[in-house]
PDB file of C-alpha atoms in Angstrom:
ATOM      1  CA  UNK A   1     208.805 144.542  81.586  1.00  0.00           C
ATOM      2  CA  UNK A   2     206.288 141.749  81.950  1.00  0.00           C
ATOM      3  CA  UNK A   3     203.189 141.768  84.252  1.00  0.00           C
ATOM      4  CA  UNK A   4     204.908 139.503  86.803  1.00  0.00           C
ATOM      5  CA  UNK A   5     207.823 141.977  87.310  1.00  0.00           C
ATOM      6  CA  UNK A   6     205.517 145.013  87.483  1.00  0.00           C
ATOM      7  CA  UNK A   7     203.611 143.245  90.171  1.00  0.00           C
ATOM      8  CA  UNK A   8     206.748 142.284  91.991  1.00  0.00           C
ATOM      9  CA  UNK A   9     207.932 146.034  91.762  1.00  0.00           C
ATOM     10  CA  UNK A  10     204.601 147.346  92.924  1.00  0.00           C
ATOM     11  CA  UNK A  11     204.731 145.114  96.121  1.00  0.00           C
ATOM     12  CA  UNK A  12     208.142 146.254  97.116  1.00  0.00           C
ATOM     13  CA  UNK A  13     207.121 150.029  96.685  1.00  0.00           C
ATOM     14  CA  UNK A  14     203.850 149.394  98.686  1.00  0.00           C
ATOM     15  CA  UNK A  15     205.686 147.747 101.437  1.00  0.00           C
ATOM     16  CA  UNK A  16     208.069 150.650 101.878  1.00  0.00           C
ATOM     17  CA  UNK A  17     205.192 153.289 101.808  1.00  0.00           C
ATOM     18  CA  UNK A  18     203.024 151.383 104.270  1.00  0.00           C
ATOM     19  CA  UNK A  19     205.817 150.435 106.690  1.00  0.00           C
ATOM     20  CA  UNK A  20     206.973 154.069 106.743  1.00  0.00           C
ATOM     21  CA  UNK A  21     203.602 155.679 107.079  1.00  0.00           C
ATOM     22  CA  UNK A  22     201.862 156.562 110.396  1.00  0.00           C
ATOM     23  CA  UNK A  23     198.737 158.218 111.713  1.00  0.00           C
ATOM     24  CA  UNK A  24     198.680 161.564 113.610  1.00  0.00           C
ATOM     25  CA  UNK A  25     196.587 160.354 116.590  1.00  0.00           C
ATOM     26  CA  UNK A  26     197.331 161.736 120.086  1.00  0.00           C
ATOM     27  CA  UNK A  27     196.121 159.607 123.022  1.00  0.00           C
ATOM     28  CA  UNK A  28     195.417 162.659 125.046  1.00  0.00           C
ATOM     29  CA  UNK A  29     192.849 163.893 122.490  1.00  0.00           C
ATOM     30  CA  UNK A  30     190.230 161.408 123.635  1.00  0.00           C
ATOM     31  CA  UNK A  31     189.943 163.848 126.705  1.00  0.00           C
ATOM     32  CA  UNK A  32     188.165 166.363 124.296  1.00  0.00           C
ATOM     33  CA  UNK A  33     185.301 163.935 123.801  1.00  0.00           C
ATOM     34  CA  UNK A  34     182.562 163.341 126.397  1.00  0.00           C
ATOM     35  CA  UNK A  35     181.550 159.907 127.633  1.00  0.00           C
ATOM     36  CA  UNK A  36     177.855 158.943 127.316  1.00  0.00           C
ATOM     37  CA  UNK A  37     177.284 159.406 131.002  1.00  0.00           C
ATOM     38  CA  UNK A  38     178.772 162.820 131.000  1.00  0.00           C
ATOM     39  CA  UNK A  39     176.163 164.546 128.814  1.00  0.00           C
ATOM     40  CA  UNK A  40     172.648 165.312 129.154  1.00  0.00           C
ATOM     41  CA  UNK A  41     171.103 165.220 125.668  1.00  0.00           C
ATOM     42  CA  UNK A  42     167.660 166.950 125.196  1.00  0.00           C
ATOM     43  CA  UNK A  43     165.862 167.992 121.989  1.00  0.00           C
ATOM     44  CA  UNK A  44     165.709 171.480 123.366  1.00  0.00           C
ATOM     45  CA  UNK A  45     169.347 171.903 122.600  1.00  0.00           C
ATOM     46  CA  UNK A  46     168.778 171.125 118.972  1.00  0.00           C
ATOM     47  CA  UNK A  47     169.545 174.069 116.546  1.00  0.00           C
ATOM     48  CA  UNK A  48     167.284 173.943 113.491  1.00  0.00           C
ATOM     49  CA  UNK A  49     168.885 174.378 110.050  1.00  0.00           C
ATOM     50  CA  UNK A  50     167.832 173.631 106.518  1.00  0.00           C
ATOM     51  CA  UNK A  51     166.869 171.146 105.288  1.00  0.00           C
ATOM     52  CA  UNK A  52     165.457 169.858 108.681  1.00  0.00           C
ATOM     53  CA  UNK A  53     161.811 168.765 108.669  1.00  0.00           C
ATOM     54  CA  UNK A  54     159.581 170.450 111.337  1.00  0.00           C
ATOM     55  CA  UNK A  55     156.165 169.424 112.248  1.00  0.00           C
ATOM     56  CA  UNK A  56     154.000 171.914 114.275  1.00  0.00           C
ATOM     57  CA  UNK A  57     151.036 170.908 116.359  1.00  0.00           C
ATOM     58  CA  UNK A  58     148.439 172.889 118.355  1.00  0.00           C
ATOM     59  CA  UNK A  59     145.028 171.416 119.361  1.00  0.00           C
ATOM     60  CA  UNK A  60     143.608 175.047 119.326  1.00  0.00           C
ATOM     61  CA  UNK A  61     144.585 175.752 115.651  1.00  0.00           C
ATOM     62  CA  UNK A  62     142.806 173.819 112.853  1.00  0.00           C
ATOM     63  CA  UNK A  63     145.612 173.872 110.522  1.00  0.00           C
ATOM     64  CA  UNK A  64     147.894 172.442 113.173  1.00  0.00           C
ATOM     65  CA  UNK A  65     145.494 169.994 114.786  1.00  0.00           C
ATOM     66  CA  UNK A  66     145.315 166.255 114.215  1.00  0.00           C
ATOM     67  CA  UNK A  67     143.373 165.248 111.109  1.00  0.00           C
ATOM     68  CA  UNK A  68     140.115 163.505 111.518  1.00  0.00           C
ATOM     69  CA  UNK A  69     141.589 160.408 110.024  1.00  0.00           C
ATOM     70  CA  UNK A  70     144.657 160.596 112.301  1.00  0.00           C
ATOM     71  CA  UNK A  71     146.740 159.830 109.293  1.00  0.00           C
ATOM     72  CA  UNK A  72     148.554 163.154 109.522  1.00  0.00           C
ATOM     73  CA  UNK A  73     149.381 165.059 112.684  1.00  0.00           C
ATOM     74  CA  UNK A  74     149.967 168.769 112.485  1.00  0.00           C
ATOM     75  CA  UNK A  75     151.649 170.626 109.804  1.00  0.00           C
ATOM     76  CA  UNK A  76     154.881 169.308 108.450  1.00  0.00           C
ATOM     77  CA  UNK A  77     157.343 171.319 106.439  1.00  0.00           C
ATOM     78  CA  UNK A  78     160.942 171.280 105.193  1.00  0.00           C
ATOM     79  CA  UNK A  79     162.940 174.316 106.266  1.00  0.00           C
ATOM     80  CA  UNK A  80     163.793 176.270 103.233  1.00  0.00           C
ATOM     81  CA  UNK A  81     167.161 177.225 102.172  1.00  0.00           C
ATOM     82  CA  UNK A  82     166.524 180.786 103.407  1.00  0.00           C
ATOM     83  CA  UNK A  83     165.762 179.275 106.844  1.00  0.00           C
ATOM     84  CA  UNK A  84     161.921 180.006 106.648  1.00  0.00           C
ATOM     85  CA  UNK A  85     158.871 178.203 106.954  1.00  0.00           C
ATOM     86  CA  UNK A  86     155.271 179.388 106.172  1.00  0.00           C
ATOM     87  CA  UNK A  87     151.929 179.027 107.989  1.00  0.00           C
ATOM     88  CA  UNK A  88     148.848 180.006 106.189  1.00  0.00           C
ATOM     89  CA  UNK A  89     147.447 182.076 109.135  1.00  0.00           C
ATOM     90  CA  UNK A  90     150.722 184.056 110.100  1.00  0.00           C
ATOM     91  CA  UNK A  91     152.884 183.913 106.975  1.00  0.00           C
ATOM     92  CA  UNK A  92     156.628 183.321 106.918  1.00  0.00           C
ATOM     93  CA  UNK A  93     158.684 182.635 110.056  1.00  0.00           C
ATOM     94  CA  UNK A  94     162.437 182.406 110.416  1.00  0.00           C
ATOM     95  CA  UNK A  95     163.307 179.184 112.285  1.00  0.00           C
ATOM     96  CA  UNK A  96     166.924 178.510 111.230  1.00  0.00           C
ATOM     97  CA  UNK A  97     169.352 178.917 114.152  1.00  0.00           C
ATOM     98  CA  UNK A  98     166.618 178.572 116.630  1.00  0.00           C
ATOM     99  CA  UNK A  99     165.666 175.699 118.976  1.00  0.00           C
ATOM    100  CA  UNK A 100     162.412 173.918 118.648  1.00  0.00           C
ATOM    101  CA  UNK A 101     161.144 175.523 121.948  1.00  0.00           C
ATOM    102  CA  UNK A 102     162.069 179.031 120.639  1.00  0.00           C
ATOM    103  CA  UNK A 103     160.197 178.446 117.427  1.00  0.00           C
ATOM    104  CA  UNK A 104     157.207 177.062 119.322  1.00  0.00           C
ATOM    105  CA  UNK A 105     157.081 180.405 121.486  1.00  0.00           C
ATOM    106  CA  UNK A 106     157.313 182.550 118.395  1.00  0.00           C
ATOM    107  CA  UNK A 107     154.521 180.662 116.608  1.00  0.00           C
ATOM    108  CA  UNK A 108     152.503 180.669 119.844  1.00  0.00           C
ATOM    109  CA  UNK A 109     152.847 184.526 120.040  1.00  0.00           C
ATOM    110  CA  UNK A 110     151.884 185.124 116.423  1.00  0.00           C
ATOM    111  CA  UNK A 111     148.902 182.829 116.747  1.00  0.00           C
ATOM    112  CA  UNK A 112     147.742 184.378 120.019  1.00  0.00           C
ATOM    113  CA  UNK A 113     146.279 187.273 118.019  1.00  0.00           C
ATOM    114  CA  UNK A 114     143.958 184.903 116.349  1.00  0.00           C
ATOM    115  CA  UNK A 115     143.329 182.130 118.872  1.00  0.00           C
ATOM    116  CA  UNK A 116     142.948 182.082 122.594  1.00  0.00           C
ATOM    117  CA  UNK A 117     145.409 179.700 124.203  1.00  0.00           C
ATOM    118  CA  UNK A 118     145.459 177.949 127.660  1.00  0.00           C
ATOM    119  CA  UNK A 119     148.480 176.125 129.217  1.00  0.00           C
ATOM    120  CA  UNK A 120     152.153 176.953 129.205  1.00  0.00           C
ATOM    121  CA  UNK A 121     152.923 175.258 125.871  1.00  0.00           C
ATOM    122  CA  UNK A 122     149.977 175.629 123.388  1.00  0.00           C
ATOM    123  CA  UNK A 123     152.332 174.985 120.383  1.00  0.00           C
ATOM    124  CA  UNK A 124     154.644 171.930 120.040  1.00  0.00           C
ATOM    125  CA  UNK A 125     157.476 171.680 117.375  1.00  0.00           C
ATOM    126  CA  UNK A 126     158.903 168.422 116.497  1.00  0.00           C
ATOM    127  CA  UNK A 127     161.991 167.816 114.434  1.00  0.00           C
ATOM    128  CA  UNK A 128     163.401 165.405 111.990  1.00  0.00           C
ATOM    129  CA  UNK A 129     166.985 165.883 111.679  1.00  0.00           C
ATOM    130  CA  UNK A 130     168.193 166.305 107.921  1.00  0.00           C
ATOM    131  CA  UNK A 131     170.970 168.854 108.395  1.00  0.00           C
ATOM    132  CA  UNK A 132     173.552 167.457 110.816  1.00  0.00           C
ATOM    133  CA  UNK A 133     175.913 164.523 110.049  1.00  0.00           C
ATOM    134  CA  UNK A 134     178.935 162.675 111.156  1.00  0.00           C
ATOM    135  CA  UNK A 135     181.069 160.779 108.865  1.00  0.00           C
ATOM    136  CA  UNK A 136     182.537 157.335 108.735  1.00  0.00           C
ATOM    137  CA  UNK A 137     184.870 156.358 105.985  1.00  0.00           C
ATOM    138  CA  UNK A 138     187.283 153.493 104.873  1.00  0.00           C
ATOM    139  CA  UNK A 139     186.993 149.798 105.203  1.00  0.00           C
ATOM    140  CA  UNK A 140     183.163 149.658 106.191  1.00  0.00           C
ATOM    141  CA  UNK A 141     180.259 148.107 104.522  1.00  0.00           C
ATOM    142  CA  UNK A 142     178.252 151.301 104.982  1.00  0.00           C
ATOM    143  CA  UNK A 143     180.535 154.335 104.451  1.00  0.00           C
ATOM    144  CA  UNK A 144     179.671 157.963 104.149  1.00  0.00           C
ATOM    145  CA  UNK A 145     177.555 160.700 105.795  1.00  0.00           C
ATOM    146  CA  UNK A 146     175.207 159.391 108.576  1.00  0.00           C
ATOM    147  CA  UNK A 147     172.486 161.371 110.478  1.00  0.00           C
ATOM    148  CA  UNK A 148     173.617 162.888 113.715  1.00  0.00           C
ATOM    149  CA  UNK A 149     171.127 162.593 116.548  1.00  0.00           C
ATOM    150  CA  UNK A 150     173.398 163.606 119.283  1.00  0.00           C
ATOM    151  CA  UNK A 151     173.407 160.107 120.822  1.00  0.00           C
ATOM    152  CA  UNK A 152     175.893 158.476 118.581  1.00  0.00           C
ATOM    153  CA  UNK A 153     178.947 156.957 120.234  1.00  0.00           C
ATOM    154  CA  UNK A 154     182.135 155.494 118.772  1.00  0.00           C
ATOM    155  CA  UNK A 155     180.793 152.058 119.373  1.00  0.00           C
ATOM    156  CA  UNK A 156     177.290 152.426 117.898  1.00  0.00           C
ATOM    157  CA  UNK A 157     178.745 154.235 114.884  1.00  0.00           C
ATOM    158  CA  UNK A 158     181.324 151.767 113.891  1.00  0.00           C
ATOM    159  CA  UNK A 159     178.915 148.915 114.554  1.00  0.00           C
ATOM    160  CA  UNK A 160     176.358 150.369 112.335  1.00  0.00           C
ATOM    161  CA  UNK A 161     178.829 150.949 109.530  1.00  0.00           C
ATOM    162  CA  UNK A 162     180.052 147.393 109.854  1.00  0.00           C
ATOM    163  CA  UNK A 163     183.836 147.009 109.180  1.00  0.00           C
ATOM    164  CA  UNK A 164     184.700 144.882 106.413  1.00  0.00           C
ATOM    165  CA  UNK A 165     187.349 142.027 106.086  1.00  0.00           C
ATOM    166  CA  UNK A 166     190.069 144.498 105.136  1.00  0.00           C
ATOM    167  CA  UNK A 167     189.504 146.733 108.211  1.00  0.00           C
ATOM    168  CA  UNK A 168     192.357 147.427 110.607  1.00  0.00           C
ATOM    169  CA  UNK A 169     189.984 147.289 113.525  1.00  0.00           C
ATOM    170  CA  UNK A 170     192.757 147.913 116.019  1.00  0.00           C
ATOM    171  CA  UNK A 171     193.834 151.306 114.522  1.00  0.00           C
ATOM    172  CA  UNK A 172     190.612 153.075 113.945  1.00  0.00           C
ATOM    173  CA  UNK A 173     190.999 156.913 113.771  1.00  0.00           C
ATOM    174  CA  UNK A 174     188.531 159.149 115.425  1.00  0.00           C
ATOM    175  CA  UNK A 175     188.788 162.727 114.279  1.00  0.00           C
ATOM    176  CA  UNK A 176     187.205 166.007 115.354  1.00  0.00           C
ATOM    177  CA  UNK A 177     188.136 168.687 112.788  1.00  0.00           C
ATOM    178  CA  UNK A 178     188.895 172.044 113.932  1.00  0.00           C
ATOM    179  CA  UNK A 179     187.320 175.223 112.506  1.00  0.00           C
ATOM    180  CA  UNK A 180     190.118 177.353 113.814  1.00  0.00           C
ATOM    181  CA  UNK A 181     193.194 177.172 111.430  1.00  0.00           C
ATOM    182  CA  UNK A 182     195.451 177.768 114.321  1.00  0.00           C
ATOM    183  CA  UNK A 183     194.291 174.733 116.354  1.00  0.00           C
ATOM    184  CA  UNK A 184     194.868 171.190 115.379  1.00  0.00           C
ATOM    185  CA  UNK A 185     192.297 168.689 115.038  1.00  0.00           C
ATOM    186  CA  UNK A 186     191.766 166.251 117.914  1.00  0.00           C
ATOM    187  CA  UNK A 187     192.506 162.681 116.892  1.00  0.00           C
ATOM    188  CA  UNK A 188     192.699 159.491 118.838  1.00  0.00           C
ATOM    189  CA  UNK A 189     193.102 155.901 118.033  1.00  0.00           C
ATOM    190  CA  UNK A 190     190.491 153.316 118.945  1.00  0.00           C
ATOM    191  CA  UNK A 191     190.848 149.425 119.204  1.00  0.00           C
ATOM    192  CA  UNK A 192     187.501 148.290 118.074  1.00  0.00           C
ATOM    193  CA  UNK A 193     188.388 144.622 118.421  1.00  0.00           C
ATOM    194  CA  UNK A 194     189.505 145.181 121.991  1.00  0.00           C
ATOM    195  CA  UNK A 195     186.267 147.055 122.637  1.00  0.00           C
ATOM    196  CA  UNK A 196     183.924 144.379 121.327  1.00  0.00           C
ATOM    197  CA  UNK A 197     185.908 141.200 122.511  1.00  0.00           C
ATOM    198  CA  UNK A 198     186.995 142.351 125.980  1.00  0.00           C
ATOM    199  CA  UNK A 199     184.375 145.136 126.660  1.00  0.00           C
ATOM    200  CA  UNK A 200     186.865 147.980 127.006  1.00  0.00           C
ATOM    201  CA  UNK A 201     184.623 150.998 126.887  1.00  0.00           C
ATOM    202  CA  UNK A 202     187.449 153.540 127.830  1.00  0.00           C
ATOM    203  CA  UNK A 203     187.221 154.985 124.229  1.00  0.00           C
ATOM    204  CA  UNK A 204     183.484 154.577 123.736  1.00  0.00           C
ATOM    205  CA  UNK A 205     182.669 158.356 123.688  1.00  0.00           C
ATOM    206  CA  UNK A 206     179.957 160.538 122.226  1.00  0.00           C
ATOM    207  CA  UNK A 207     180.402 162.041 118.804  1.00  0.00           C
ATOM    208  CA  UNK A 208     179.628 165.497 117.737  1.00  0.00           C
ATOM    209  CA  UNK A 209     178.332 166.945 114.439  1.00  0.00           C
ATOM    210  CA  UNK A 210     180.980 166.806 111.864  1.00  0.00           C
ATOM    211  CA  UNK A 211     183.275 164.229 113.534  1.00  0.00           C
ATOM    212  CA  UNK A 212     184.870 161.573 111.373  1.00  0.00           C
ATOM    213  CA  UNK A 213     185.739 158.117 111.807  1.00  0.00           C
ATOM    214  CA  UNK A 214     188.277 156.535 109.549  1.00  0.00           C
ATOM    215  CA  UNK A 215     188.596 152.782 109.436  1.00  0.00           C
ATOM    216  CA  UNK A 216     191.915 152.209 107.715  1.00  0.00           C
ATOM    217  CA  UNK A 217     192.860 148.986 105.827  1.00  0.00           C
ATOM    218  CA  UNK A 218     195.429 146.451 107.390  1.00  0.00           C
ATOM    219  CA  UNK A 219     198.781 146.385 105.803  1.00  0.00           C
ATOM    220  CA  UNK A 220     197.853 143.632 103.553  1.00  0.00           C
ATOM    221  CA  UNK A 221     194.514 145.153 102.775  1.00  0.00           C
ATOM    222  CA  UNK A 222     196.083 148.420 101.739  1.00  0.00           C
ATOM    223  CA  UNK A 223     198.463 146.601  99.532  1.00  0.00           C
ATOM    224  CA  UNK A 224     195.790 144.640  98.057  1.00  0.00           C
ATOM    225  CA  UNK A 225     193.624 147.805  97.369  1.00  0.00           C
ATOM    226  CA  UNK A 226     196.543 149.536  95.720  1.00  0.00           C
ATOM    227  CA  UNK A 227     197.540 146.592  93.620  1.00  0.00           C
ATOM    228  CA  UNK A 228     194.033 146.475  92.240  1.00  0.00           C
ATOM    229  CA  UNK A 229     194.304 150.111  91.286  1.00  0.00           C
ATOM    230  CA  UNK A 230     197.743 149.627  89.585  1.00  0.00           C
ATOM    231  CA  UNK A 231     197.735 146.204  88.216  1.00  0.00           C
ATOM    232  CA  UNK A 232     193.988 145.873  87.463  1.00  0.00           C
ATOM    233  CA  UNK A 233     194.088 148.210  84.439  1.00  0.00           C
ATOM    234  CA  UNK A 234     197.267 146.562  83.068  1.00  0.00           C
ATOM    235  CA  UNK A 235     195.558 143.200  83.150  1.00  0.00           C
ATOM    236  CA  UNK A 236     192.472 144.603  81.575  1.00  0.00           C
ATOM    237  CA  UNK A 237     194.722 146.201  78.714  1.00  0.00           C
ATOM    238  CA  UNK A 238     196.416 142.775  78.296  1.00  0.00           C
ATOM    239  CA  UNK A 239     193.145 140.969  78.025  1.00  0.00           C
ATOM    240  CA  UNK A 240     191.869 143.462  75.543  1.00  0.00           C
ATOM    241  CA  UNK A 241     195.047 143.158  73.546  1.00  0.00           C
ATOM    242  CA  UNK A 242     194.729 139.377  73.380  1.00  0.00           C
ATOM    243  CA  UNK A 243     191.075 139.649  72.391  1.00  0.00           C
ATOM    244  CA  UNK A 244     191.898 141.980  69.531  1.00  0.00           C
ATOM    245  CA  UNK A 245     194.711 139.660  68.508  1.00  0.00           C
ATOM    246  CA  UNK A 246     192.344 136.700  68.386  1.00  0.00           C
ATOM    247  CA  UNK A 247     189.845 138.565  66.351  1.00  0.00           C
TER     248      UNK A 247
END
């Protein structure tokens, strides 16, 4: 069978597969997602996990105060895999699983044995998220795991990832995986083209940590990608064979 015949057979099979396939989205599942105006997002709700980066500040504690040159502020550490950080004056502190405010209170209590504090919040803990992600996959320019801040929406996440020319923008799948094996994931379909061209924000919802956005290829895009996978190696083999024949 020559390459042209292989190509034609491949196209026929792909058309059959693509036209018979479907997504498992449920329009009602969008109700499981909050709209941006329905959630109050604060840093106090953030749960620390390795390898988040924490910066601890206190004007009363030399090792946690601003440096004279102002080039560094406080003490910055990466949370270790065991969930701990270490302060020279008080030793190891378990911070994983706690909020920044809880960690600040623990550190202030330990340091109160060494320093006299005034005010309600003598220690401040600031966080750089390195442990929480959402995922955007498929036909986008920047796929993969993305840092989750708690403020990402479907609109901002897709716009940041930048769908490519093969993207099926009218059939983007937004997926909230279920940790319970007896509960199905929440999946709804989003028309990104309608969102940006007509301002339809009905499905511009807040993401949660672990959410997945899948941007599928169009039917023609899917065929093109699969043809590249199947026919590409055949053409490479044929080219290599011709080259060896010439030599």
